[in-house]
PDB file of C-alpha atoms in Angstrom:
ATOM      1  CA  MET A   1       0.000   0.000   0.000  1.00  0.00           C
ATOM      2  CA  LYS A   2       1.232   3.496  -0.856  1.00  0.00           C
ATOM      3  CA  PRO A   3       3.006   5.282   2.068  1.00  0.00           C
ATOM      4  CA  LEU A   4       1.168   8.158   3.739  1.00  0.00           C
ATOM      5  CA  GLU A   5       2.912  11.547   3.785  1.00  0.00           C
ATOM      6  CA  LEU A   6       2.345  14.008   6.627  1.00  0.00           C
ATOM      7  CA  ASN A   7       3.169  17.696   7.074  1.00  0.00           C
ATOM      8  CA  ASP A   8       5.722  19.087   9.558  1.00  0.00           C
ATOM      9  CA  LYS A   9       3.220  20.027  12.265  1.00  0.00           C
ATOM     10  CA  SER A  10       1.383  16.704  12.296  1.00  0.00           C
ATOM     11  CA  VAL A  11       4.683  14.793  12.428  1.00  0.00           C
ATOM     12  CA  GLU A  12       5.869  16.993  15.319  1.00  0.00           C
ATOM     13  CA  ILE A  13       2.714  16.251  17.349  1.00  0.00           C
ATOM     14  CA  LEU A  14       2.653  12.532  16.579  1.00  0.00           C
ATOM     15  CA  PHE A  15       6.296  12.227  17.669  1.00  0.00           C
ATOM     16  CA  GLU A  16       5.794  14.025  20.996  1.00  0.00           C
ATOM     17  CA  ARG A  17       6.642  12.206  24.230  1.00  0.00           C
ATOM     18  CA  ASN A  18       8.329   9.218  22.662  1.00  0.00           C
ATOM     19  CA  LYS A  19       5.808   8.962  19.798  1.00  0.00           C
ATOM     20  CA  GLU A  20       2.877   8.840  22.221  1.00  0.00           C
ATOM     21  CA  PHE A  21       0.132   9.345  19.632  1.00  0.00           C
ATOM     22  CA  LEU A  22       1.581   6.888  17.128  1.00  0.00           C
ATOM     23  CA  ARG A  23       1.827   4.268  19.876  1.00  0.00           C
ATOM     24  CA  LEU A  24      -1.758   5.013  20.904  1.00  0.00           C
ATOM     25  CA  LEU A  25      -2.990   4.432  17.347  1.00  0.00           C
ATOM     26  CA  GLU A  26      -1.030   1.195  17.123  1.00  0.00           C
ATOM     27  CA  SER A  27      -2.536  -0.144  20.358  1.00  0.00           C
ATOM     28  CA  LEU A  28      -6.111   0.981  19.607  1.00  0.00           C
ATOM     29  CA  PHE A  29      -6.246  -0.415  16.073  1.00  0.00           C
ATOM     30  CA  ASP A  30      -3.751  -3.281  16.310  1.00  0.00           C
ATOM     31  CA  VAL A  31      -1.553  -1.963  13.498  1.00  0.00           C
ATOM     32  CA  GLU A  32       2.153  -1.276  13.084  1.00  0.00           C
ATOM     33  CA  ILE A  33       3.270   2.177  11.934  1.00  0.00           C
ATOM     34  CA  HIS A  34       6.733   2.425  10.379  1.00  0.00           C
ATOM     35  CA  VAL A  35       8.179   5.912  10.038  1.00  0.00           C
ATOM     36  CA  ARG A  36      10.744   7.253   7.585  1.00  0.00           C
ATOM     37  CA  GLY A  37      10.935  11.015   7.709  1.00  0.00           C
ATOM     38  CA  HIS A  38       7.472  12.343   6.852  1.00  0.00           C
ATOM     39  CA  MET A  39       6.401   9.049   5.278  1.00  0.00           C
ATOM     40  CA  LEU A  40       4.423   6.436   7.192  1.00  0.00           C
ATOM     41  CA  ASN A  41       3.852   2.799   6.245  1.00  0.00           C
ATOM     42  CA  LEU A  42       1.038   0.898   7.955  1.00  0.00           C
ATOM     43  CA  GLU A  43       0.787  -2.850   8.488  1.00  0.00           C
ATOM     44  CA  GLY A  44      -2.139  -4.812   9.885  1.00  0.00           C
ATOM     45  CA  ALA A  45      -5.641  -5.969   9.020  1.00  0.00           C
ATOM     46  CA  GLU A  46      -6.880  -4.207   5.884  1.00  0.00           C
ATOM     47  CA  GLU A  47      -9.900  -2.640   7.609  1.00  0.00           C
ATOM     48  CA  ASN A  48      -7.853  -1.301  10.514  1.00  0.00           C
ATOM     49  CA  VAL A  49      -5.141   0.046   8.241  1.00  0.00           C
ATOM     50  CA  GLY A  50      -7.817   1.856   6.216  1.00  0.00           C
ATOM     51  CA  ILE A  51      -9.262   3.479   9.337  1.00  0.00           C
ATOM     52  CA  VAL A  52      -5.868   4.621  10.606  1.00  0.00           C
ATOM     53  CA  ARG A  53      -4.909   5.992   7.171  1.00  0.00           C
ATOM     54  CA  GLN A  54      -8.115   8.057   7.167  1.00  0.00           C
ATOM     55  CA  VAL A  55      -7.461   9.259  10.722  1.00  0.00           C
ATOM     56  CA  LEU A  56      -3.912  10.339   9.858  1.00  0.00           C
ATOM     57  CA  HIS A  57      -5.015  11.939   6.592  1.00  0.00           C
ATOM     58  CA  ASP A  58      -7.688  13.954   8.435  1.00  0.00           C
ATOM     59  CA  PHE A  59      -5.188  14.841  11.145  1.00  0.00           C
ATOM     60  CA  ALA A  60      -2.770  16.255   8.561  1.00  0.00           C
ATOM     61  CA  GLU A  61      -5.557  18.458   7.152  1.00  0.00           C
ATOM     62  CA  ILE A  62      -6.663  19.639  10.604  1.00  0.00           C
ATOM     63  CA  SER A  63      -3.131  20.375  11.859  1.00  0.00           C
ATOM     64  CA  ALA A  64      -2.437  22.444   8.742  1.00  0.00           C
ATOM     65  CA  LYS A  65      -5.433  24.716   9.513  1.00  0.00           C
ATOM     66  CA  GLU A  66      -5.685  24.788  13.298  1.00  0.00           C
ATOM     67  CA  PRO A  67      -3.097  26.933  15.131  1.00  0.00           C
ATOM     68  CA  VAL A  68      -3.496  24.859  18.315  1.00  0.00           C
ATOM     69  CA  ILE A  69      -4.314  21.150  18.609  1.00  0.00           C
ATOM     70  CA  GLU A  70      -5.646  20.116  22.005  1.00  0.00           C
ATOM     71  CA  ARG A  71      -3.791  16.951  22.964  1.00  0.00           C
ATOM     72  CA  ASP A  72      -6.527  15.670  25.300  1.00  0.00           C
ATOM     73  CA  MET A  73      -9.075  16.063  22.520  1.00  0.00           C
ATOM     74  CA  LEU A  74      -6.787  14.155  20.158  1.00  0.00           C
ATOM     75  CA  ARG A  75      -6.495  11.251  22.599  1.00  0.00           C
ATOM     76  CA  ARG A  76     -10.273  11.149  23.165  1.00  0.00           C
ATOM     77  CA  SER A  77     -11.029  11.315  19.449  1.00  0.00           C
ATOM     78  CA  PHE A  78      -8.677   8.411  18.665  1.00  0.00           C
ATOM     79  CA  ARG A  79     -10.366   6.295  21.340  1.00  0.00           C
ATOM     80  CA  GLU A  80     -13.900   7.173  20.195  1.00  0.00           C
ATOM     81  CA  ILE A  81     -13.059   6.381  16.560  1.00  0.00           C
ATOM     82  CA  ALA A  82     -11.660   3.024  17.706  1.00  0.00           C
ATOM     83  CA  GLU A  83     -15.095   2.306  19.230  1.00  0.00           C
ATOM     84  CA  ASN A  84     -17.077   3.726  16.303  1.00  0.00           C
ATOM     85  CA  SER A  85     -15.264   3.675  12.956  1.00  0.00           C
ATOM     86  CA  ALA A  86     -18.048   5.722  11.331  1.00  0.00           C
ATOM     87  CA  LEU A  87     -16.736   8.814  13.132  1.00  0.00           C
ATOM     88  CA  ARG A  88     -14.263  11.140  11.453  1.00  0.00           C
ATOM     89  CA  LEU A  89     -11.578  13.205  13.137  1.00  0.00           C
ATOM     90  CA  HIS A  90     -13.164  16.333  11.655  1.00  0.00           C
ATOM     91  CA  ASP A  91     -16.244  15.628  13.811  1.00  0.00           C
ATOM     92  CA  PHE A  92     -14.170  16.435  16.889  1.00  0.00           C
ATOM     93  CA  PHE A  93     -12.187  19.411  15.631  1.00  0.00           C
ATOM     94  CA  GLU A  94     -14.650  21.296  13.466  1.00  0.00           C
ATOM     95  CA  ARG A  95     -15.353  24.789  14.738  1.00  0.00           C
ATOM     96  CA  GLN A  96     -18.364  24.631  17.046  1.00  0.00           C
ATOM     97  CA  GLU A  97     -21.060  27.311  17.243  1.00  0.00           C
ATOM     98  CA  PRO A  98     -20.138  29.827  19.974  1.00  0.00           C
ATOM     99  CA  ILE A  99     -22.306  30.834  22.910  1.00  0.00           C
ATOM    100  CA  HIS A 100     -22.474  34.642  22.926  1.00  0.00           C
ATOM    101  CA  VAL A 101     -22.265  35.953  26.489  1.00  0.00           C
ATOM    102  CA  GLY A 102     -22.364  39.706  26.095  1.00  0.00           C
ATOM    103  CA  GLN A 103     -19.148  40.695  24.304  1.00  0.00           C
ATOM    104  CA  ARG A 104     -17.546  37.336  25.065  1.00  0.00           C
ATOM    105  CA  ARG A 105     -17.820  34.035  23.252  1.00  0.00           C
ATOM    106  CA  VAL A 106     -17.683  30.563  24.747  1.00  0.00           C
ATOM    107  CA  PHE A 107     -16.929  27.719  22.326  1.00  0.00           C
ATOM    108  CA  PRO A 108     -18.021  24.120  22.944  1.00  0.00           C
ATOM    109  CA  LYS A 109     -14.845  22.098  22.465  1.00  0.00           C
ATOM    110  CA  SER A 110     -16.268  18.901  21.035  1.00  0.00           C
ATOM    111  CA  ARG A 111     -19.165  17.413  19.135  1.00  0.00           C
ATOM    112  CA  ASN A 112     -20.685  16.130  22.386  1.00  0.00           C
ATOM    113  CA  GLN A 113     -20.388  19.518  24.069  1.00  0.00           C
ATOM    114  CA  GLN A 114     -22.104  21.147  21.072  1.00  0.00           C
ATOM    115  CA  ARG A 115     -24.869  18.560  21.261  1.00  0.00           C
ATOM    116  CA  TYR A 116     -25.250  19.277  25.000  1.00  0.00           C
ATOM    117  CA  VAL A 117     -25.598  23.017  24.339  1.00  0.00           C
ATOM    118  CA  ASP A 118     -28.131  22.404  21.558  1.00  0.00           C
ATOM    119  CA  GLU A 119     -30.214  20.176  23.856  1.00  0.00           C
ATOM    120  CA  ILE A 120     -30.233  22.838  26.594  1.00  0.00           C
ATOM    121  CA  ARG A 121     -31.476  25.418  24.109  1.00  0.00           C
ATOM    122  CA  ARG A 122     -34.220  23.132  22.780  1.00  0.00           C
ATOM    123  CA  ASN A 123     -35.508  21.486  25.951  1.00  0.00           C
ATOM    124  CA  ASP A 124     -36.812  22.536  29.365  1.00  0.00           C
ATOM    125  CA  LEU A 125     -34.998  19.687  31.113  1.00  0.00           C
ATOM    126  CA  VAL A 126     -31.694  18.049  30.138  1.00  0.00           C
ATOM    127  CA  PHE A 127     -29.768  15.320  31.987  1.00  0.00           C
ATOM    128  CA  ALA A 128     -26.011  15.224  31.337  1.00  0.00           C
ATOM    129  CA  ILE A 129     -23.838  12.446  32.712  1.00  0.00           C
ATOM    130  CA  GLY A 130     -20.064  12.568  32.582  1.00  0.00           C
ATOM    131  CA  PRO A 131     -16.852  12.799  34.619  1.00  0.00           C
ATOM    132  CA  ALA A 132     -15.711  15.983  36.345  1.00  0.00           C
ATOM    133  CA  GLY A 133     -14.107  18.569  34.105  1.00  0.00           C
ATOM    134  CA  THR A 134     -16.070  17.811  30.940  1.00  0.00           C
ATOM    135  CA  GLY A 135     -17.906  21.167  30.882  1.00  0.00           C
ATOM    136  CA  LYS A 136     -21.333  20.182  32.189  1.00  0.00           C
ATOM    137  CA  THR A 137     -21.671  23.025  34.711  1.00  0.00           C
ATOM    138  CA  PHE A 138     -19.656  25.612  32.761  1.00  0.00           C
ATOM    139  CA  LEU A 139     -21.621  25.268  29.518  1.00  0.00           C
ATOM    140  CA  ALA A 140     -24.979  25.195  31.304  1.00  0.00           C
ATOM    141  CA  VAL A 141     -24.104  28.458  33.083  1.00  0.00           C
ATOM    142  CA  ALA A 142     -22.885  29.974  29.797  1.00  0.00           C
ATOM    143  CA  VAL A 143     -26.183  29.225  28.048  1.00  0.00           C
ATOM    144  CA  ALA A 144     -28.159  30.501  31.054  1.00  0.00           C
ATOM    145  CA  VAL A 145     -26.231  33.800  31.270  1.00  0.00           C
ATOM    146  CA  SER A 146     -26.513  34.246  27.502  1.00  0.00           C
ATOM    147  CA  MET A 147     -30.289  33.895  27.713  1.00  0.00           C
ATOM    148  CA  LEU A 148     -30.432  36.359  30.624  1.00  0.00           C
ATOM    149  CA  LEU A 149     -28.395  38.991  28.786  1.00  0.00           C
ATOM    150  CA  ASP A 150     -30.522  38.492  25.660  1.00  0.00           C
ATOM    151  CA  LYS A 151     -33.642  39.051  27.839  1.00  0.00           C
ATOM    152  CA  LYS A 152     -35.040  35.621  26.986  1.00  0.00           C
ATOM    153  CA  VAL A 153     -35.382  35.006  30.729  1.00  0.00           C
ATOM    154  CA  THR A 154     -35.694  37.451  33.625  1.00  0.00           C
ATOM    155  CA  LYS A 155     -34.057  35.451  36.412  1.00  0.00           C
ATOM    156  CA  LEU A 156     -31.539  32.650  36.865  1.00  0.00           C
ATOM    157  CA  ILE A 157     -31.575  30.132  39.676  1.00  0.00           C
ATOM    158  CA  LEU A 158     -28.363  28.127  39.688  1.00  0.00           C
ATOM    159  CA  ALA A 159     -28.447  25.116  41.984  1.00  0.00           C
ATOM    160  CA  ARG A 160     -26.070  22.290  42.816  1.00  0.00           C
ATOM    161  CA  PRO A 161     -26.188  19.435  45.335  1.00  0.00           C
ATOM    162  CA  ALA A 162     -24.482  20.582  48.546  1.00  0.00           C
ATOM    163  CA  VAL A 163     -23.665  17.138  49.928  1.00  0.00           C
ATOM    164  CA  GLU A 164     -21.256  14.567  48.547  1.00  0.00           C
ATOM    165  CA  ALA A 165     -22.170  10.889  48.677  1.00  0.00           C
ATOM    166  CA  GLY A 166     -22.109   9.671  52.260  1.00  0.00           C
ATOM    167  CA  GLU A 167     -21.245  13.103  53.692  1.00  0.00           C
ATOM    168  CA  LYS A 168     -23.288  15.527  55.807  1.00  0.00           C
ATOM    169  CA  LEU A 169     -23.028  19.294  56.033  1.00  0.00           C
ATOM    170  CA  GLY A 170     -22.976  19.099  59.830  1.00  0.00           C
ATOM    171  CA  PHE A 171     -19.484  17.598  59.684  1.00  0.00           C
ATOM    172  CA  LEU A 172     -18.061  20.624  57.867  1.00  0.00           C
ATOM    173  CA  PRO A 173     -16.658  23.690  59.707  1.00  0.00           C
ATOM    174  CA  GLY A 174     -18.215  27.159  59.652  1.00  0.00           C
ATOM    175  CA  ASP A 175     -21.708  28.564  59.283  1.00  0.00           C
ATOM    176  CA  MET A 176     -24.189  27.395  56.646  1.00  0.00           C
ATOM    177  CA  GLN A 177     -22.791  29.707  53.936  1.00  0.00           C
ATOM    178  CA  GLU A 178     -19.242  28.494  54.592  1.00  0.00           C
ATOM    179  CA  LYS A 179     -20.432  24.894  54.567  1.00  0.00           C
ATOM    180  CA  VAL A 180     -22.062  25.076  51.130  1.00  0.00           C
ATOM    181  CA  ASN A 181     -19.597  27.419  49.375  1.00  0.00           C
ATOM    182  CA  PRO A 182     -17.157  24.645  48.326  1.00  0.00           C
ATOM    183  CA  TYR A 183     -19.999  22.851  46.516  1.00  0.00           C
ATOM    184  CA  LEU A 184     -21.265  26.026  44.828  1.00  0.00           C
ATOM    185  CA  ARG A 185     -17.789  27.276  43.851  1.00  0.00           C
ATOM    186  CA  PRO A 186     -17.976  25.984  40.239  1.00  0.00           C
ATOM    187  CA  LEU A 187     -21.086  28.132  39.653  1.00  0.00           C
ATOM    188  CA  TYR A 188     -19.340  31.274  40.922  1.00  0.00           C
ATOM    189  CA  ASP A 189     -16.197  30.470  38.930  1.00  0.00           C
ATOM    190  CA  ALA A 190     -18.233  30.113  35.739  1.00  0.00           C
ATOM    191  CA  LEU A 191     -20.057  33.417  36.353  1.00  0.00           C
ATOM    192  CA  TYR A 192     -16.855  35.336  37.072  1.00  0.00           C
ATOM    193  CA  HIS A 193     -15.284  33.890  33.925  1.00  0.00           C
ATOM    194  CA  MET A 194     -18.086  35.278  31.755  1.00  0.00           C
ATOM    195  CA  LEU A 195     -19.025  38.517  33.511  1.00  0.00           C
ATOM    196  CA  ASP A 196     -17.141  41.256  35.330  1.00  0.00           C
ATOM    197  CA  PHE A 197     -16.955  40.842  39.093  1.00  0.00           C
ATOM    198  CA  ASP A 198     -19.021  43.978  39.790  1.00  0.00           C
ATOM    199  CA  LYS A 199     -21.689  42.880  37.295  1.00  0.00           C
ATOM    200  CA  VAL A 200     -22.020  39.490  38.991  1.00  0.00           C
ATOM    201  CA  GLN A 201     -22.246  41.102  42.426  1.00  0.00           C
ATOM    202  CA  LYS A 202     -25.005  43.482  41.305  1.00  0.00           C
ATOM    203  CA  LEU A 203     -27.031  40.683  39.726  1.00  0.00           C
ATOM    204  CA  LEU A 204     -26.671  38.598  42.890  1.00  0.00           C
ATOM    205  CA  GLU A 205     -27.649  41.532  45.152  1.00  0.00           C
ATOM    206  CA  ARG A 206     -30.744  42.246  43.046  1.00  0.00           C
ATOM    207  CA  GLU A 207     -31.490  38.490  43.049  1.00  0.00           C
ATOM    208  CA  VAL A 208     -31.590  38.445  39.274  1.00  0.00           C
ATOM    209  CA  ILE A 209     -29.167  35.556  39.716  1.00  0.00           C
ATOM    210  CA  GLU A 210     -29.739  33.296  42.700  1.00  0.00           C
ATOM    211  CA  ILE A 211     -27.325  30.554  43.702  1.00  0.00           C
ATOM    212  CA  ALA A 212     -28.582  27.972  46.156  1.00  0.00           C
ATOM    213  CA  PRO A 213     -27.978  24.368  47.262  1.00  0.00           C
ATOM    214  CA  LEU A 214     -30.429  22.032  45.567  1.00  0.00           C
ATOM    215  CA  ALA A 215     -31.758  20.693  48.882  1.00  0.00           C
ATOM    216  CA  PHE A 216     -32.849  24.221  49.888  1.00  0.00           C
ATOM    217  CA  MET A 217     -35.022  24.772  46.807  1.00  0.00           C
ATOM    218  CA  ARG A 218     -38.732  24.721  47.600  1.00  0.00           C
ATOM    219  CA  GLY A 219     -41.896  25.348  45.626  1.00  0.00           C
TER     220      GLY A 219
END
């Protein structure tokens, strides 16, 4: 099969950390990748070799256009394509539709994050399940603040559970506000990222934005 030629940037990334990404592709798809300069030769089952060739071809196109390639996204995309060969690398790196929060823009960073944002906009109730750090709270707050600034809603109530599994607030030091603040911190962090500090404080004082533990919500 004809060797695959890559550009300088894609070769540089694939060769990082002792060829981490090449080794990841080899392990995920059970292929061998032989490198000579910018040329790659692939060996393995025909179907797997075809998938990896397409992944590397797409990666060369993406790296030529994108100034920054997120390494974590690259790892996740390789793994998801290994589970579902119908996916293309472009699905993960195509420019997502931004959330306009005043003069600022928040970009979903993946196809799943874009889908999450779209579902929030379309539905009254959305359940999102995923590990910490995948943008569930941040993107939900971004959409909510965007709708408030666009006058599509008149008030925001941001709530989070205030008790971890198997833990009780009574065991934590301080008054009630100090007890719940660690659990509500991600909501404040998201607000301060999108709006000026004084703006957030005014909206909180006027109760246009209310932040409360989920267990305290009534009615």
